[in-house]
Short mmCIF file of N, CA and C in Angstrom, two decimals:
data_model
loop_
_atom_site.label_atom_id
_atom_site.label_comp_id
_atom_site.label_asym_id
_atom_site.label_seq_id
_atom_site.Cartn_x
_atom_site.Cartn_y
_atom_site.Cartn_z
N UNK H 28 -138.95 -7.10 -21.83
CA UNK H 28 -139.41 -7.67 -23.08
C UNK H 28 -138.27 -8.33 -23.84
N UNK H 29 -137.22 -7.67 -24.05
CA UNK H 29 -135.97 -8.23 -24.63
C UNK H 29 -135.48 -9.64 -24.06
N UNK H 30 -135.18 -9.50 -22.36
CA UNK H 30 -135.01 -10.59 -21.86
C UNK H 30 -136.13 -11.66 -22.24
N UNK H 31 -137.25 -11.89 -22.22
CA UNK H 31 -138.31 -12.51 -22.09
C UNK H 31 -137.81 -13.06 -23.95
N UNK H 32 -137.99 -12.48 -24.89
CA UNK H 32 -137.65 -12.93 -26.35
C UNK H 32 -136.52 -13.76 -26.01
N UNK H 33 -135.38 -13.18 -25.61
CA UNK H 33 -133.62 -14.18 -25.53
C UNK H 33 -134.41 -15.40 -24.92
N UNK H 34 -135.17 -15.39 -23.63
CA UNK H 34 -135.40 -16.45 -23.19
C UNK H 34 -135.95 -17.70 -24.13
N UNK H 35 -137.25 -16.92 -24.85
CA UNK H 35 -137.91 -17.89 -25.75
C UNK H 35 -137.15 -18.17 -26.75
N UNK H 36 -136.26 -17.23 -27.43
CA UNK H 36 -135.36 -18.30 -28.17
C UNK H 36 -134.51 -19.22 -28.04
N UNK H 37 -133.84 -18.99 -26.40
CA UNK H 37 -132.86 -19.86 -26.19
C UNK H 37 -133.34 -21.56 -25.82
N UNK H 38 -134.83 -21.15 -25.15
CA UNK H 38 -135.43 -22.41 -24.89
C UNK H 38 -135.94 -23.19 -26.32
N UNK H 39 -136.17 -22.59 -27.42
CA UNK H 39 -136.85 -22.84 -28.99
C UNK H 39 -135.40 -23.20 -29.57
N UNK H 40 -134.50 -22.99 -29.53
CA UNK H 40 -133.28 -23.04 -30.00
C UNK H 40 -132.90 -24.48 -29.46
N UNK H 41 -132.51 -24.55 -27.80
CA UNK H 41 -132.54 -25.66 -27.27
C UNK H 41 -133.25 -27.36 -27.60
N UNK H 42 -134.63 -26.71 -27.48
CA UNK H 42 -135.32 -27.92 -27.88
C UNK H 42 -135.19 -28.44 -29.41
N UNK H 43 -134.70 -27.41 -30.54
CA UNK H 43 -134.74 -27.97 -31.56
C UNK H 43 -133.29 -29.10 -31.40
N UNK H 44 -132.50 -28.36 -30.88
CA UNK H 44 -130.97 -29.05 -30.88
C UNK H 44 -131.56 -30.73 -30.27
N UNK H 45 -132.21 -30.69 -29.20
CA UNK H 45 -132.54 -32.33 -28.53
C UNK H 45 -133.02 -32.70 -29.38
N UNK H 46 -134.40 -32.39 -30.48
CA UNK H 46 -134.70 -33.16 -30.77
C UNK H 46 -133.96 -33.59 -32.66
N UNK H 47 -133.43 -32.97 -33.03
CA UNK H 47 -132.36 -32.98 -33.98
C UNK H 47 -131.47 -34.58 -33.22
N UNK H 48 -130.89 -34.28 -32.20
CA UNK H 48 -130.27 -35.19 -31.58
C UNK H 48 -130.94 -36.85 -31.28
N UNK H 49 -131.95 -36.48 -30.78
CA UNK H 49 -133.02 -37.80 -30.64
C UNK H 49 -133.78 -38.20 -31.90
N UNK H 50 -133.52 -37.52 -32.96
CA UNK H 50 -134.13 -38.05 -34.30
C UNK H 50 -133.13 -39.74 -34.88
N UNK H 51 -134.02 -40.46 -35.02
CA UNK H 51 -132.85 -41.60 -35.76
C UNK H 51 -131.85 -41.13 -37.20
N UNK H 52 -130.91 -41.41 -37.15
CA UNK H 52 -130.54 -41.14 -38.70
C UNK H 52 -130.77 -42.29 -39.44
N UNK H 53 -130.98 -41.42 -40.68
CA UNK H 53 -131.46 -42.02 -41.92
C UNK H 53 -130.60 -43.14 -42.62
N UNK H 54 -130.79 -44.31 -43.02
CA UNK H 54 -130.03 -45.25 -43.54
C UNK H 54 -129.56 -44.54 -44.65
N UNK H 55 -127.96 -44.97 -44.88
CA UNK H 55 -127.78 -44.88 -45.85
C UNK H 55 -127.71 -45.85 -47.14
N UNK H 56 -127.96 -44.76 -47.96
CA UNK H 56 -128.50 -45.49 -49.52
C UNK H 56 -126.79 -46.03 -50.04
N UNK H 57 -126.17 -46.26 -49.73
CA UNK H 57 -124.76 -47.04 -49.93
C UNK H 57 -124.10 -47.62 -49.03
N UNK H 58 -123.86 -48.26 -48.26
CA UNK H 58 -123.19 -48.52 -46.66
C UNK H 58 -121.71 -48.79 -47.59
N UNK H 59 -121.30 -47.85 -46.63
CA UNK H 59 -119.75 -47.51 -45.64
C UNK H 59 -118.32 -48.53 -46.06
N UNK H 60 -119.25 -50.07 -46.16
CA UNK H 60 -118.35 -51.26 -46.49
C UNK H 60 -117.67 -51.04 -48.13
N UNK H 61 -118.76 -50.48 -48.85
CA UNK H 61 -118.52 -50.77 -50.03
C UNK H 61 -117.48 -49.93 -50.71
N UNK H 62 -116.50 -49.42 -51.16
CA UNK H 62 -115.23 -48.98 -51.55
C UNK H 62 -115.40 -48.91 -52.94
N UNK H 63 -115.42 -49.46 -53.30
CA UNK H 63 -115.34 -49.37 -55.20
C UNK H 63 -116.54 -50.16 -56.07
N UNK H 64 -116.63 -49.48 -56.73
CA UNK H 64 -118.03 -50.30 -57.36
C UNK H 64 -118.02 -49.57 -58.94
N UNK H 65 -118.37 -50.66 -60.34
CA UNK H 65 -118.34 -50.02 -61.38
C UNK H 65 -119.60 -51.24 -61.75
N UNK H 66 -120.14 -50.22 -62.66
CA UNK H 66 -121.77 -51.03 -63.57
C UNK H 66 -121.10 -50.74 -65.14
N UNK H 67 -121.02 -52.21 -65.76
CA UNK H 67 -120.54 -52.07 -67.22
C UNK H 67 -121.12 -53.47 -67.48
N UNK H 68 -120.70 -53.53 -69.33
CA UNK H 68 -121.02 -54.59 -69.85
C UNK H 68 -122.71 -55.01 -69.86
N UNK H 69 -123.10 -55.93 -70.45
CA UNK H 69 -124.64 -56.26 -70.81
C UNK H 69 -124.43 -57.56 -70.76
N UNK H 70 -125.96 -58.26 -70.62
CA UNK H 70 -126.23 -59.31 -70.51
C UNK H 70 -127.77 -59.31 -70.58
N UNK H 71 -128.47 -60.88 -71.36
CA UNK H 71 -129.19 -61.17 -71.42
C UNK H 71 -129.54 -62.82 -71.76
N UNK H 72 -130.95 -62.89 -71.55
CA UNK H 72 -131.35 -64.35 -71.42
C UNK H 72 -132.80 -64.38 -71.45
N UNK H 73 -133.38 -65.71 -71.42
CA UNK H 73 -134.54 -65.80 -71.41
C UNK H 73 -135.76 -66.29 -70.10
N UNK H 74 -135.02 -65.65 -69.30
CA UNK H 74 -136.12 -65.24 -68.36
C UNK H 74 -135.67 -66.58 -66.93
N UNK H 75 -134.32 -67.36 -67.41
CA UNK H 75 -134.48 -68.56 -66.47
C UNK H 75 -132.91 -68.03 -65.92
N UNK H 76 -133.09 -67.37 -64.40
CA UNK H 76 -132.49 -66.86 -63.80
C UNK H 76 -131.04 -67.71 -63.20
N UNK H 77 -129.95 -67.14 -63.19
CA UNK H 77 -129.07 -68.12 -62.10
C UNK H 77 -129.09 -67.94 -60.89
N UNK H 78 -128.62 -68.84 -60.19
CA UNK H 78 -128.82 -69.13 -58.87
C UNK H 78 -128.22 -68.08 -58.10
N UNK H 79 -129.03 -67.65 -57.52
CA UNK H 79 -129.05 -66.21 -56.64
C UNK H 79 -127.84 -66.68 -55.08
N UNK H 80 -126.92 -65.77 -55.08
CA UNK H 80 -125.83 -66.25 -53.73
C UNK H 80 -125.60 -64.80 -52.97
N UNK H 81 -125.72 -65.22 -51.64
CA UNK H 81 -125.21 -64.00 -50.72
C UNK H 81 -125.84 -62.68 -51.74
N UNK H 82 -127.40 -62.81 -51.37
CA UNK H 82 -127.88 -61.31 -51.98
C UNK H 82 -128.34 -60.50 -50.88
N UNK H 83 -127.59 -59.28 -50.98
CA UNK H 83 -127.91 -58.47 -50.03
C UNK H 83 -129.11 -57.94 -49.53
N UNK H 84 -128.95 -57.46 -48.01
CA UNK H 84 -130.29 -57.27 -47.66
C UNK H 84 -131.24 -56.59 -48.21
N UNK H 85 -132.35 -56.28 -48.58
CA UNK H 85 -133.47 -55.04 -49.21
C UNK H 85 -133.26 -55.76 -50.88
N UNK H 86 -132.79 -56.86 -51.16
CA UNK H 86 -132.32 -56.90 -52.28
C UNK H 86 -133.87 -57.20 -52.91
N UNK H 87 -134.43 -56.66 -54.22
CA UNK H 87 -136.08 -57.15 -54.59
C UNK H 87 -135.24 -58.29 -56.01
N UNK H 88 -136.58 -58.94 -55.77
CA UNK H 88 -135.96 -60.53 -56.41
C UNK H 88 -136.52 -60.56 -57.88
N UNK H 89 -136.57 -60.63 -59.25
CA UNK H 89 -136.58 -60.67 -60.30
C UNK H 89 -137.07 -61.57 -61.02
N UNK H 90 -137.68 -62.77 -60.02
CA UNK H 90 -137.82 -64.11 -60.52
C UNK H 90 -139.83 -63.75 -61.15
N UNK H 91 -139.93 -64.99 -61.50
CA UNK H 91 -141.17 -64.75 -62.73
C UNK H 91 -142.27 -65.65 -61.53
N UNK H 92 -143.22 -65.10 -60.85
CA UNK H 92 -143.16 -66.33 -60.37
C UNK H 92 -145.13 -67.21 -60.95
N UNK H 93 -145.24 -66.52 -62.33
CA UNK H 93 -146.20 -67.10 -63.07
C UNK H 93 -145.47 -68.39 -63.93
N UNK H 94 -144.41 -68.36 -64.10
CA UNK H 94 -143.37 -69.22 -64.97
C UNK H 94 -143.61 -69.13 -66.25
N UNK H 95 -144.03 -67.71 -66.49
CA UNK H 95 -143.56 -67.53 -68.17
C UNK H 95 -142.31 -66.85 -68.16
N UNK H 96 -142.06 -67.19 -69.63
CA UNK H 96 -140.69 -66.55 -69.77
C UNK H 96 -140.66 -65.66 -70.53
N UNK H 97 -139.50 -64.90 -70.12
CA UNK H 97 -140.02 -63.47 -70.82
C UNK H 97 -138.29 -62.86 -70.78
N UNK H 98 -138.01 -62.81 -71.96
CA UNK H 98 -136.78 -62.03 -72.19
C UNK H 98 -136.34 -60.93 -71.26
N UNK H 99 -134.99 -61.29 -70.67
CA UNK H 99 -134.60 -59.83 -70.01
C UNK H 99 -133.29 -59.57 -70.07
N UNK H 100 -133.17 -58.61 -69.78
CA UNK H 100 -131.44 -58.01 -69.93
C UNK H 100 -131.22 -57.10 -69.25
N UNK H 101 -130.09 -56.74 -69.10
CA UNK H 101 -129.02 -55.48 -68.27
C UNK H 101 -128.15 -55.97 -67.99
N UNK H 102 -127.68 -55.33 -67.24
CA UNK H 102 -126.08 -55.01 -67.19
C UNK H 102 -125.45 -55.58 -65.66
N UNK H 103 -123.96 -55.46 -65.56
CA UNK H 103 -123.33 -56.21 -64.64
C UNK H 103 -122.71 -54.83 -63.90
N UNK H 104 -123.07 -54.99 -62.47
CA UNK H 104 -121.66 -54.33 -61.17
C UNK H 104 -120.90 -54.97 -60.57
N UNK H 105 -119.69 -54.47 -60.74
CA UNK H 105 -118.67 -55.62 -59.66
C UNK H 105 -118.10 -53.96 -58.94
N UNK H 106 -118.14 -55.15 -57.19
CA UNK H 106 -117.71 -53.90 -56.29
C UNK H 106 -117.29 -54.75 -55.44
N UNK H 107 -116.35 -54.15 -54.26
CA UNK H 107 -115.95 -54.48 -53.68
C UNK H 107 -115.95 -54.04 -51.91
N UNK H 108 -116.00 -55.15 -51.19
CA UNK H 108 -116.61 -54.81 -49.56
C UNK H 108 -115.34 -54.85 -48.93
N UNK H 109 -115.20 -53.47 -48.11
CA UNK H 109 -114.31 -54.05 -46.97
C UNK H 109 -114.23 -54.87 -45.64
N UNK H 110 -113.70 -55.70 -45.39
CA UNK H 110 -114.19 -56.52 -44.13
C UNK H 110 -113.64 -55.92 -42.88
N UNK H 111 -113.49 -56.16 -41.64
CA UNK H 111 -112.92 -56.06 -40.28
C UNK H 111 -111.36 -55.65 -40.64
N UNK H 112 -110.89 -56.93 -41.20
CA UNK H 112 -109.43 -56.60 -41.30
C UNK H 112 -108.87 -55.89 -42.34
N UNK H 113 -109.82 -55.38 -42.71
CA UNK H 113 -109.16 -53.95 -44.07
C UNK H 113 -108.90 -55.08 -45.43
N UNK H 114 -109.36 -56.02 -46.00
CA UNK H 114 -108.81 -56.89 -46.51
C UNK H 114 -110.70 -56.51 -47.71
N UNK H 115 -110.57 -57.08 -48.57
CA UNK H 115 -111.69 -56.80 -49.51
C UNK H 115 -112.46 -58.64 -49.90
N UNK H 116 -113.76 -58.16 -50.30
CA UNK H 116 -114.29 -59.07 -51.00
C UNK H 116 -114.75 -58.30 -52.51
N UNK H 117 -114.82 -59.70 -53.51
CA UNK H 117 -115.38 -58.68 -54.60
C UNK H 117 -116.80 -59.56 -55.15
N UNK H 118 -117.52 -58.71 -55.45
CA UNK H 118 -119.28 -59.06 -55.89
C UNK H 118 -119.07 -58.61 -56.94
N UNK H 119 -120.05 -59.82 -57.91
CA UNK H 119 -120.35 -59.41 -59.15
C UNK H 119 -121.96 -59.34 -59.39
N UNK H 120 -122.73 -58.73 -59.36
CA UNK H 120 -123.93 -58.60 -59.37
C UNK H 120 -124.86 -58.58 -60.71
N UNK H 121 -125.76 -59.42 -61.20
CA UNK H 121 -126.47 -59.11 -62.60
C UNK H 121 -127.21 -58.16 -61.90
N UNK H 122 -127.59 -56.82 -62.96
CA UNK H 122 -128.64 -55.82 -62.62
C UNK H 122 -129.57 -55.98 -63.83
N UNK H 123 -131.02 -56.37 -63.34
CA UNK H 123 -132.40 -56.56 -64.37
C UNK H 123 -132.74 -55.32 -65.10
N UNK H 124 -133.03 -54.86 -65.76
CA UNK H 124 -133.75 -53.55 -66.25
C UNK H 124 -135.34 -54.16 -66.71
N UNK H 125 -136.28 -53.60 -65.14
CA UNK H 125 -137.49 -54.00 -65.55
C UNK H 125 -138.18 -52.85 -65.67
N UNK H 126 -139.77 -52.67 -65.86
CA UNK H 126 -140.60 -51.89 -66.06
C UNK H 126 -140.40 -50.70 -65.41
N UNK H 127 -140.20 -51.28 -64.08
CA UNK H 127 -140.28 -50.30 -62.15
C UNK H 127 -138.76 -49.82 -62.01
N UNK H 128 -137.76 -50.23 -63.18
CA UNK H 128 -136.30 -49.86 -62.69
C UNK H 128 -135.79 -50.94 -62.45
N UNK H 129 -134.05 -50.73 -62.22
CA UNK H 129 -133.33 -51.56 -62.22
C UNK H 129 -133.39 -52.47 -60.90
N UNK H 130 -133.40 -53.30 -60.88
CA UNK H 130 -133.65 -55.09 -60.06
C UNK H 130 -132.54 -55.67 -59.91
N UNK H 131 -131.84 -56.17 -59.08
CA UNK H 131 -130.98 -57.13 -58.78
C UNK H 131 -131.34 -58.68 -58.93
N UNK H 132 -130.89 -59.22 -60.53
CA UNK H 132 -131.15 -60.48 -60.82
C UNK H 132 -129.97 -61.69 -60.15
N UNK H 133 -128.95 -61.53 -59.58
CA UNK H 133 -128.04 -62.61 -58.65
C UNK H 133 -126.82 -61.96 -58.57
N UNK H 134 -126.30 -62.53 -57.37
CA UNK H 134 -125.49 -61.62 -56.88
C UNK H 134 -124.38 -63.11 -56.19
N UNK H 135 -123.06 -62.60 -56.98
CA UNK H 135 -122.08 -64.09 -56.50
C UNK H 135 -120.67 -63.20 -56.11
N UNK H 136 -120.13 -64.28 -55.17
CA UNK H 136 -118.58 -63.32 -54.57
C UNK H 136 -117.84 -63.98 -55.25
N UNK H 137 -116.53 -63.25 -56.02
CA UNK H 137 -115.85 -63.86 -56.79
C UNK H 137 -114.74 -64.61 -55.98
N UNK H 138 -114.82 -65.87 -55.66
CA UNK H 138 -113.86 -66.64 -54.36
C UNK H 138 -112.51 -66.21 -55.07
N UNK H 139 -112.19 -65.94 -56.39
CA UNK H 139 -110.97 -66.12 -56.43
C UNK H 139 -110.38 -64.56 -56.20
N UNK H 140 -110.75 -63.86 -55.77
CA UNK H 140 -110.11 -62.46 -55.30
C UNK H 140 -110.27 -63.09 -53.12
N UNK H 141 -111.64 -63.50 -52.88
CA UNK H 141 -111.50 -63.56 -51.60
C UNK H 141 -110.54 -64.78 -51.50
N UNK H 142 -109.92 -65.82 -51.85
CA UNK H 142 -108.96 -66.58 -51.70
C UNK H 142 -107.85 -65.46 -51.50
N UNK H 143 -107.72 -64.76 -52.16
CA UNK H 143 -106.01 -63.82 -51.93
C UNK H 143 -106.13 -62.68 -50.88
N UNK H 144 -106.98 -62.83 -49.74
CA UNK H 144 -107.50 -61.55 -48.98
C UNK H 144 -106.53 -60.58 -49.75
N UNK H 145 -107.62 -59.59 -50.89
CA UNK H 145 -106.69 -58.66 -51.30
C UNK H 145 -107.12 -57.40 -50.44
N UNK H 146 -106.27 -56.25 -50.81
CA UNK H 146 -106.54 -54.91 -50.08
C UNK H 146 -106.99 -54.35 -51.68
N UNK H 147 -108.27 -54.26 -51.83
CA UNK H 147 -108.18 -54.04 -52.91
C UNK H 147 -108.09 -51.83 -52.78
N UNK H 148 -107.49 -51.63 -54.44
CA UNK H 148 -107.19 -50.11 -54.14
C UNK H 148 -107.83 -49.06 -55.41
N UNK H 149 -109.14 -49.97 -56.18
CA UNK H 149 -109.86 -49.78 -57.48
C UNK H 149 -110.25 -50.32 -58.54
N UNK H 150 -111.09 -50.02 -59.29
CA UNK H 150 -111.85 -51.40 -59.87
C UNK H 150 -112.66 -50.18 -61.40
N UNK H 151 -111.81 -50.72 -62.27
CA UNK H 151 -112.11 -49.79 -64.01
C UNK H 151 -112.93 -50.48 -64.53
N UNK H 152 -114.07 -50.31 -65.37
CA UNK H 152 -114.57 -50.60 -66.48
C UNK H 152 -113.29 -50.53 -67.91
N UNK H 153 -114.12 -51.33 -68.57
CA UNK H 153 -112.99 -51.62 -69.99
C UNK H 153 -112.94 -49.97 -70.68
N UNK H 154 -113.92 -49.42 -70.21
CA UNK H 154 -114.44 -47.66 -71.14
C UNK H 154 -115.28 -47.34 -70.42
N UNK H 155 -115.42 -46.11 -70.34
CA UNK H 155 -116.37 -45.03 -69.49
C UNK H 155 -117.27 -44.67 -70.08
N UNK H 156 -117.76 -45.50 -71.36
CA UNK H 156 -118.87 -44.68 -72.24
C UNK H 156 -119.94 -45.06 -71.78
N UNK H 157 -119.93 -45.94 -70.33
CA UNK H 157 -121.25 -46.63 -70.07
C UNK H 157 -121.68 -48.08 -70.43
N UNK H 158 -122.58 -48.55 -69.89
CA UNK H 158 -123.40 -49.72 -70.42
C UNK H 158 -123.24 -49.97 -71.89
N UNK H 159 -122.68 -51.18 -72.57
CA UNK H 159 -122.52 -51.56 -73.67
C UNK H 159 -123.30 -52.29 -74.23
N UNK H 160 -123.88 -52.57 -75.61
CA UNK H 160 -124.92 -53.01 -75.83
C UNK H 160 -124.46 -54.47 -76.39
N UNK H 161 -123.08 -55.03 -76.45
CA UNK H 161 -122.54 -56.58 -76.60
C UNK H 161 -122.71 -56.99 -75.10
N UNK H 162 -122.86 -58.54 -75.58
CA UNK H 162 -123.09 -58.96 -74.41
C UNK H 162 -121.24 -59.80 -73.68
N UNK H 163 -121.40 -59.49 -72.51
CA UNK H 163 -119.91 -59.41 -71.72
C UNK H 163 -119.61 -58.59 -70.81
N UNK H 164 -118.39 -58.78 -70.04
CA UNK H 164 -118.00 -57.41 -69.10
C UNK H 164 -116.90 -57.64 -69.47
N UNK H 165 -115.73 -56.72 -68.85
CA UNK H 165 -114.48 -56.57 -69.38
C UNK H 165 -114.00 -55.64 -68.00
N UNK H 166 -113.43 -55.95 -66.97
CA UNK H 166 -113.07 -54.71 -65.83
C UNK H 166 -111.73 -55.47 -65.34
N UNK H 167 -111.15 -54.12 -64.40
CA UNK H 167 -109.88 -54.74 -64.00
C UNK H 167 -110.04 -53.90 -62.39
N UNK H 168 -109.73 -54.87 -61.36
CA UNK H 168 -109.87 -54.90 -60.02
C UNK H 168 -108.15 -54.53 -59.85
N UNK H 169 -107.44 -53.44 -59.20
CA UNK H 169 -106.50 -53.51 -58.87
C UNK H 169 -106.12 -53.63 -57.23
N UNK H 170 -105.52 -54.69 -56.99
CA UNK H 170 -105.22 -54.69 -55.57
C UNK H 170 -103.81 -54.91 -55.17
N UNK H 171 -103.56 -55.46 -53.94
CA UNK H 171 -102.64 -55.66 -53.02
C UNK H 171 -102.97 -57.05 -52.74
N UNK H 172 -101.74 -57.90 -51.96
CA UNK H 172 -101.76 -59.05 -51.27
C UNK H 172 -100.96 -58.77 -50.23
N UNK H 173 -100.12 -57.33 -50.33
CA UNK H 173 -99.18 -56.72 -48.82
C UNK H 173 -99.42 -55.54 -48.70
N UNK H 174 -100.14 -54.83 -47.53
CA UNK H 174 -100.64 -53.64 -47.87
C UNK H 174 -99.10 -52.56 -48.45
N UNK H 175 -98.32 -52.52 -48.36
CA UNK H 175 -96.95 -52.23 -48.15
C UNK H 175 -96.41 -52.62 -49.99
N UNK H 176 -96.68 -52.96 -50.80
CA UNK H 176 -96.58 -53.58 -52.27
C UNK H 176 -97.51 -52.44 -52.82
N UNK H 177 -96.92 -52.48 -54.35
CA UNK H 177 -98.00 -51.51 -55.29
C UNK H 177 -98.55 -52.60 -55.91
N UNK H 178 -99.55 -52.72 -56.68
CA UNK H 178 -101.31 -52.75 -56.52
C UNK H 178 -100.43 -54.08 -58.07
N UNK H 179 -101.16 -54.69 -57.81
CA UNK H 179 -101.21 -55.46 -59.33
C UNK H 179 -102.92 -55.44 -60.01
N UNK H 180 -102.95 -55.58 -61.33
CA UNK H 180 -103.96 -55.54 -62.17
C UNK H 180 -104.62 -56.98 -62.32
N UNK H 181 -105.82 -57.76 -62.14
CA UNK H 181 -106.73 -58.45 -62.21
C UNK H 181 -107.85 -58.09 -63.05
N UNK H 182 -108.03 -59.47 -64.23
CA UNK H 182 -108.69 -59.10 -65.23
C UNK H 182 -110.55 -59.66 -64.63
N UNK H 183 -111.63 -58.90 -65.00
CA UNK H 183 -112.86 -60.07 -64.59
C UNK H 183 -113.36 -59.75 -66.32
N UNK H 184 -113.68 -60.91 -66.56
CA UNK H 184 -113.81 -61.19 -67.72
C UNK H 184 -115.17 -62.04 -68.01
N UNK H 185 -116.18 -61.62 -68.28
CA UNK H 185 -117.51 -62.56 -69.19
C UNK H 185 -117.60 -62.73 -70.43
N UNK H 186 -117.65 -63.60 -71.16
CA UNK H 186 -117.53 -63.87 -72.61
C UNK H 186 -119.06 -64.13 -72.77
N UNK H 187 -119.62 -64.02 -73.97
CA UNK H 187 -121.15 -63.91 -74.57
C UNK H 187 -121.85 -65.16 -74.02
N UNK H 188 -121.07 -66.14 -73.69
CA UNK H 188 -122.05 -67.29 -73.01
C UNK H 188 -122.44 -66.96 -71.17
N UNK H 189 -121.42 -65.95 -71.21
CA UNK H 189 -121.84 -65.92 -69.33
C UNK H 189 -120.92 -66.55 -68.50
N UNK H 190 -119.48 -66.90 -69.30
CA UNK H 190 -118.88 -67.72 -68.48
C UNK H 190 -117.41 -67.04 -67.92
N UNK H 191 -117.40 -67.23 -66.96
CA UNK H 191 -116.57 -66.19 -65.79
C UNK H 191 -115.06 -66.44 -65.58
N UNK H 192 -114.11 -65.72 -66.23
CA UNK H 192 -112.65 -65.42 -66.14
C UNK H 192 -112.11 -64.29 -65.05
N UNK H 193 -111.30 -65.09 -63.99
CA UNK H 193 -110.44 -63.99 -63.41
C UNK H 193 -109.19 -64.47 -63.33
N UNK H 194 -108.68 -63.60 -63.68
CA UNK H 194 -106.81 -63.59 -63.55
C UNK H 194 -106.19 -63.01 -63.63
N UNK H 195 -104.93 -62.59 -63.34
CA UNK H 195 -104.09 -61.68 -63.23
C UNK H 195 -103.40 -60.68 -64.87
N UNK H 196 -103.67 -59.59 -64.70
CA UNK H 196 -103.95 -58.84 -66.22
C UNK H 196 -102.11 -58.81 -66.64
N UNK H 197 -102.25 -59.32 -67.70
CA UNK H 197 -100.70 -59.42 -68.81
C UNK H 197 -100.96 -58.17 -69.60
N UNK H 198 -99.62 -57.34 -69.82
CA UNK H 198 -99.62 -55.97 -70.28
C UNK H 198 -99.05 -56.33 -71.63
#
């Protein structure tokens, strides 16, 4: 009787292990590429979207497509992807705040960080108190241009019209 139990568990034991093994794994809800990522600053407008670039896959789209307009707002993420060669890109993403939750309203790569293949090594909000209710962002991307060099400071900067500053941060 004893033997006969060891048996059935070892075979019940077994089969759970295969099929544990043959189960797909589950996507993950962040992929692997992404390294640093901060959500700050606010923004808003009246419902006439900018031109949507390199939006990631699963991305749900925000556009109106009755063509009324209808006030919306939220807030901005800038993050950054690692590529093949360990070298970074950086995204600045509008995030919608609609009825159903937050929406990805356009999504643009800031060429002037991928012009300097940086290594990037972190990426601050202006304050940690969260989402701000002026409209702007204010963050600083710190990277490399030699992996072997310490990190210089890069300002990303939106001013109340929406219009986009990056450059190297003066202390």
């Amino acid at each position: 009787m004893a033997m006969r139990r060891i048996l059935m568990t070892s075979l019940l034991l077994a089969g759970w292990s295969i099929a544990a093994a043959a189960a797909p794994a589950q996507d993950a809800l962040l992929p692997a590429s992404v390294i640093f990522a901060t959500s700050t600053g606010y923004w808003e407008d009246d419902g006439n979207a900018p031109a949507v670039e390199r939006v990631p896959t699963g991305a749900e789209s925000v556009a109106n497509p009755e063509g009324k307009v209808a006030q919306r707002h939220g807030y901005y993420k800038l993050f950054a992807v690692r590529q093949p060669d360990r070298t970074s890109k950086v995204y600045l993403q509008q995030i919608a705040q609609t009825e159903t939750g937050p929406a990805i309203a356009s999504t643009i790569e800031l060429q002037e960080f991928s012009d300097l293949k940086p290594y990037v090594t972190d990426i601050r909000p202006e304050n940690s108190n969260g989402i701000i209710k002026e409209p702007g962002l204010f963050a600083t991307v710190y990277l490399k241009t030699d992996p072997a060099a310490e990190p210089d400071g890069w300002t990303v900067l939106i001013d109340e019209f929406g219009d986009i500053t990056v450059e190297k941060a003066t202390n």
